């Protein structure tokens, strides 16, 4: 049985702790916006990370002889590069979504401009697509037994 003050999901004490001032939200929005600007101006920007690829021939030193270690290094580099690019894109999207969510918490989500609500929904859809793609990559391939 829940205590009387918890009816509705949040106790009165916790509700008081969740209340924030408009000034605190504005300060937080400014910090989120600053973090987003810093990311966009840094080497961690998704566009910059995506442009930092290498070619398989870059590791062969001009030799036509097979160098399996170089090929393994190339494959590992590409795997890590793809992960970093994905992480950077996801981080960028999440910071943008936090900024919109904080604005919505301050003025009410229904009071946000339509383009902000639409962008928030687009971001959530894109993040879910990224997470689904990662889950699909990690899911083991079904095995087919040789005997029937």
PDB file of C-alpha atoms in Angstrom:
ATOM      1  CA  UNK A   1       0.000   0.000   0.000  1.00  0.00           C
ATOM      2  CA  UNK A   2       1.347   3.416  -0.978  1.00  0.00           C
ATOM      3  CA  UNK A   3       1.492   6.264   1.524  1.00  0.00           C
ATOM      4  CA  UNK A   4      -1.190   8.922   1.002  1.00  0.00           C
ATOM      5  CA  UNK A   5       1.379  11.509  -0.106  1.00  0.00           C
ATOM      6  CA  UNK A   6       2.511   9.226  -2.946  1.00  0.00           C
ATOM      7  CA  UNK A   7      -0.860   8.948  -4.628  1.00  0.00           C
ATOM      8  CA  UNK A   8      -0.368  10.245  -8.142  1.00  0.00           C
ATOM      9  CA  UNK A   9       3.122   8.795  -8.455  1.00  0.00           C
ATOM     10  CA  UNK A  10       5.306  11.395  -6.739  1.00  0.00           C
ATOM     11  CA  UNK A  11       5.503  12.260  -3.055  1.00  0.00           C
ATOM     12  CA  UNK A  12       5.065  15.878  -2.034  1.00  0.00           C
ATOM     13  CA  UNK A  13       8.713  16.007  -0.922  1.00  0.00           C
ATOM     14  CA  UNK A  14       9.972  14.690  -4.230  1.00  0.00           C
ATOM     15  CA  UNK A  15       7.687  16.998  -6.202  1.00  0.00           C
ATOM     16  CA  UNK A  16       9.192  19.984  -4.376  1.00  0.00           C
ATOM     17  CA  UNK A  17      12.671  18.736  -5.289  1.00  0.00           C
ATOM     18  CA  UNK A  18      11.655  18.490  -8.964  1.00  0.00           C
ATOM     19  CA  UNK A  19      10.475  22.087  -9.183  1.00  0.00           C
ATOM     20  CA  UNK A  20      12.962  24.337 -10.904  1.00  0.00           C
ATOM     21  CA  UNK A  21      12.959  27.983 -11.704  1.00  0.00           C
ATOM     22  CA  UNK A  22      12.780  29.416 -15.164  1.00  0.00           C
ATOM     23  CA  UNK A  23      16.214  30.904 -14.562  1.00  0.00           C
ATOM     24  CA  UNK A  24      17.703  27.472 -13.801  1.00  0.00           C
ATOM     25  CA  UNK A  25      16.172  26.045 -16.983  1.00  0.00           C
ATOM     26  CA  UNK A  26      17.439  28.976 -19.036  1.00  0.00           C
ATOM     27  CA  UNK A  27      20.928  28.478 -17.635  1.00  0.00           C
ATOM     28  CA  UNK A  28      20.773  24.773 -18.465  1.00  0.00           C
ATOM     29  CA  UNK A  29      19.570  25.500 -22.026  1.00  0.00           C
ATOM     30  CA  UNK A  30      22.500  27.863 -22.499  1.00  0.00           C
ATOM     31  CA  UNK A  31      24.904  25.162 -21.302  1.00  0.00           C
ATOM     32  CA  UNK A  32      23.365  22.564 -23.641  1.00  0.00           C
ATOM     33  CA  UNK A  33      23.483  25.002 -26.563  1.00  0.00           C
ATOM     34  CA  UNK A  34      27.110  25.771 -25.732  1.00  0.00           C
ATOM     35  CA  UNK A  35      27.975  22.060 -25.627  1.00  0.00           C
ATOM     36  CA  UNK A  36      26.313  21.603 -29.022  1.00  0.00           C
ATOM     37  CA  UNK A  37      28.232  24.560 -30.520  1.00  0.00           C
ATOM     38  CA  UNK A  38      31.486  23.206 -29.069  1.00  0.00           C
ATOM     39  CA  UNK A  39      30.811  19.771 -30.568  1.00  0.00           C
ATOM     40  CA  UNK A  40      29.980  21.263 -33.962  1.00  0.00           C
ATOM     41  CA  UNK A  41      33.212  23.288 -33.929  1.00  0.00           C
ATOM     42  CA  UNK A  42      35.429  20.433 -32.802  1.00  0.00           C
ATOM     43  CA  UNK A  43      37.099  17.458 -34.417  1.00  0.00           C
ATOM     44  CA  UNK A  44      34.239  15.425 -32.902  1.00  0.00           C
ATOM     45  CA  UNK A  45      31.713  16.902 -35.329  1.00  0.00           C
ATOM     46  CA  UNK A  46      29.995  14.033 -37.185  1.00  0.00           C
ATOM     47  CA  UNK A  47      30.901  15.506 -40.579  1.00  0.00           C
ATOM     48  CA  UNK A  48      34.573  15.837 -39.684  1.00  0.00           C
ATOM     49  CA  UNK A  49      34.772  12.349 -38.212  1.00  0.00           C
ATOM     50  CA  UNK A  50      33.048  10.888 -41.261  1.00  0.00           C
ATOM     51  CA  UNK A  51      35.624  12.491 -43.567  1.00  0.00           C
ATOM     52  CA  UNK A  52      38.601  10.891 -41.805  1.00  0.00           C
ATOM     53  CA  UNK A  53      38.665   7.570 -43.624  1.00  0.00           C
ATOM     54  CA  UNK A  54      41.623   5.705 -45.063  1.00  0.00           C
ATOM     55  CA  UNK A  55      41.964   3.511 -48.134  1.00  0.00           C
ATOM     56  CA  UNK A  56      43.122  -0.116 -47.934  1.00  0.00           C
ATOM     57  CA  UNK A  57      46.083   0.709 -50.186  1.00  0.00           C
ATOM     58  CA  UNK A  58      47.312   3.300 -47.668  1.00  0.00           C
ATOM     59  CA  UNK A  59      48.758   0.539 -45.497  1.00  0.00           C
ATOM     60  CA  UNK A  60      50.482  -1.486 -48.213  1.00  0.00           C
ATOM     61  CA  UNK A  61      53.446   0.896 -48.671  1.00  0.00           C
ATOM     62  CA  UNK A  62      53.151   0.646 -52.446  1.00  0.00           C
ATOM     63  CA  UNK A  63      53.942  -3.043 -52.400  1.00  0.00           C
ATOM     64  CA  UNK A  64      51.761  -5.458 -54.296  1.00  0.00           C
ATOM     65  CA  UNK A  65      52.590  -8.263 -51.826  1.00  0.00           C
ATOM     66  CA  UNK A  66      49.847  -9.269 -49.455  1.00  0.00           C
ATOM     67  CA  UNK A  67      50.304  -7.922 -45.955  1.00  0.00           C
ATOM     68  CA  UNK A  68      47.561  -9.527 -43.838  1.00  0.00           C
ATOM     69  CA  UNK A  69      48.414  -7.546 -40.714  1.00  0.00           C
ATOM     70  CA  UNK A  70      47.939  -4.280 -42.598  1.00  0.00           C
ATOM     71  CA  UNK A  71      44.601  -5.503 -43.906  1.00  0.00           C
ATOM     72  CA  UNK A  72      43.539  -6.510 -40.380  1.00  0.00           C
ATOM     73  CA  UNK A  73      44.579  -3.058 -39.130  1.00  0.00           C
ATOM     74  CA  UNK A  74      42.569  -1.443 -41.921  1.00  0.00           C
ATOM     75  CA  UNK A  75      39.463  -3.474 -41.006  1.00  0.00           C
ATOM     76  CA  UNK A  76      39.855  -2.630 -37.311  1.00  0.00           C
ATOM     77  CA  UNK A  77      40.377   1.063 -38.089  1.00  0.00           C
ATOM     78  CA  UNK A  78      37.209   1.122 -40.202  1.00  0.00           C
ATOM     79  CA  UNK A  79      35.203  -0.632 -37.493  1.00  0.00           C
ATOM     80  CA  UNK A  80      36.344   1.853 -34.853  1.00  0.00           C
ATOM     81  CA  UNK A  81      35.855   4.762 -37.266  1.00  0.00           C
ATOM     82  CA  UNK A  82      32.268   3.703 -37.975  1.00  0.00           C
ATOM     83  CA  UNK A  83      31.565   3.376 -34.244  1.00  0.00           C
ATOM     84  CA  UNK A  84      33.014   6.837 -33.527  1.00  0.00           C
ATOM     85  CA  UNK A  85      31.043   8.369 -36.380  1.00  0.00           C
ATOM     86  CA  UNK A  86      27.845   6.769 -35.089  1.00  0.00           C
ATOM     87  CA  UNK A  87      28.596   7.846 -31.512  1.00  0.00           C
ATOM     88  CA  UNK A  88      29.278  11.408 -32.614  1.00  0.00           C
ATOM     89  CA  UNK A  89      26.043  11.581 -34.615  1.00  0.00           C
ATOM     90  CA  UNK A  90      24.037  10.129 -31.732  1.00  0.00           C
ATOM     91  CA  UNK A  91      25.643  12.490 -29.204  1.00  0.00           C
ATOM     92  CA  UNK A  92      24.944  15.452 -31.461  1.00  0.00           C
ATOM     93  CA  UNK A  93      21.296  14.424 -31.822  1.00  0.00           C
ATOM     94  CA  UNK A  94      20.870  13.773 -28.098  1.00  0.00           C
ATOM     95  CA  UNK A  95      22.311  17.152 -27.118  1.00  0.00           C
ATOM     96  CA  UNK A  96      19.960  18.839 -29.580  1.00  0.00           C
ATOM     97  CA  UNK A  97      17.019  16.846 -28.191  1.00  0.00           C
ATOM     98  CA  UNK A  98      17.950  17.781 -24.611  1.00  0.00           C
ATOM     99  CA  UNK A  99      17.930  21.449 -25.595  1.00  0.00           C
ATOM    100  CA  UNK A 100      14.434  21.132 -27.082  1.00  0.00           C
ATOM    101  CA  UNK A 101      13.209  19.099 -24.092  1.00  0.00           C
ATOM    102  CA  UNK A 102      14.492  21.703 -21.641  1.00  0.00           C
ATOM    103  CA  UNK A 103      12.768  24.474 -23.588  1.00  0.00           C
ATOM    104  CA  UNK A 104       9.616  22.353 -23.546  1.00  0.00           C
ATOM    105  CA  UNK A 105       9.915  21.853 -19.787  1.00  0.00           C
ATOM    106  CA  UNK A 106      10.238  25.593 -19.355  1.00  0.00           C
ATOM    107  CA  UNK A 107       7.333  26.753 -21.542  1.00  0.00           C
ATOM    108  CA  UNK A 108       5.344  23.527 -21.879  1.00  0.00           C
ATOM    109  CA  UNK A 109       5.797  21.124 -24.762  1.00  0.00           C
ATOM    110  CA  UNK A 110       2.497  22.211 -26.316  1.00  0.00           C
ATOM    111  CA  UNK A 111       3.786  25.793 -26.343  1.00  0.00           C
ATOM    112  CA  UNK A 112       6.898  24.958 -28.365  1.00  0.00           C
ATOM    113  CA  UNK A 113       6.936  26.022 -31.985  1.00  0.00           C
ATOM    114  CA  UNK A 114       5.699  23.352 -34.380  1.00  0.00           C
ATOM    115  CA  UNK A 115       9.111  23.004 -36.040  1.00  0.00           C
ATOM    116  CA  UNK A 116      10.733  22.313 -32.638  1.00  0.00           C
ATOM    117  CA  UNK A 117       8.177  19.617 -31.798  1.00  0.00           C
ATOM    118  CA  UNK A 118       8.650  18.092 -35.262  1.00  0.00           C
ATOM    119  CA  UNK A 119      12.454  18.198 -34.927  1.00  0.00           C
ATOM    120  CA  UNK A 120      12.243  16.547 -31.507  1.00  0.00           C
ATOM    121  CA  UNK A 121      10.164  13.712 -33.004  1.00  0.00           C
ATOM    122  CA  UNK A 122      12.603  13.399 -35.940  1.00  0.00           C
ATOM    123  CA  UNK A 123      15.554  13.167 -33.558  1.00  0.00           C
ATOM    124  CA  UNK A 124      13.892  10.467 -31.488  1.00  0.00           C
ATOM    125  CA  UNK A 125      13.045   8.486 -34.643  1.00  0.00           C
ATOM    126  CA  UNK A 126      16.624   8.798 -35.942  1.00  0.00           C
ATOM    127  CA  UNK A 127      18.157   7.737 -32.611  1.00  0.00           C
ATOM    128  CA  UNK A 128      15.826   4.722 -32.516  1.00  0.00           C
ATOM    129  CA  UNK A 129      16.881   3.796 -36.075  1.00  0.00           C
ATOM    130  CA  UNK A 130      20.547   3.992 -35.074  1.00  0.00           C
ATOM    131  CA  UNK A 131      19.935   1.824 -31.994  1.00  0.00           C
ATOM    132  CA  UNK A 132      17.915  -0.697 -34.023  1.00  0.00           C
ATOM    133  CA  UNK A 133      20.683  -0.931 -36.629  1.00  0.00           C
ATOM    134  CA  UNK A 134      23.252  -1.578 -33.885  1.00  0.00           C
ATOM    135  CA  UNK A 135      21.021  -4.277 -32.386  1.00  0.00           C
ATOM    136  CA  UNK A 136      20.682  -5.907 -35.797  1.00  0.00           C
ATOM    137  CA  UNK A 137      24.476  -5.880 -36.258  1.00  0.00           C
ATOM    138  CA  UNK A 138      25.021  -7.522 -32.872  1.00  0.00           C
ATOM    139  CA  UNK A 139      22.318 -10.144 -33.338  1.00  0.00           C
ATOM    140  CA  UNK A 140      23.910 -13.492 -34.206  1.00  0.00           C
ATOM    141  CA  UNK A 141      23.070 -14.998 -37.553  1.00  0.00           C
ATOM    142  CA  UNK A 142      20.604 -17.899 -37.318  1.00  0.00           C
ATOM    143  CA  UNK A 143      22.308 -21.224 -37.668  1.00  0.00           C
ATOM    144  CA  UNK A 144      21.019 -23.806 -40.069  1.00  0.00           C
ATOM    145  CA  UNK A 145      21.485 -27.393 -39.031  1.00  0.00           C
ATOM    146  CA  UNK A 146      22.808 -29.798 -41.640  1.00  0.00           C
ATOM    147  CA  UNK A 147      20.485 -32.644 -40.648  1.00  0.00           C
ATOM    148  CA  UNK A 148      16.756 -32.644 -41.077  1.00  0.00           C
TER     149      UNK A 148
END
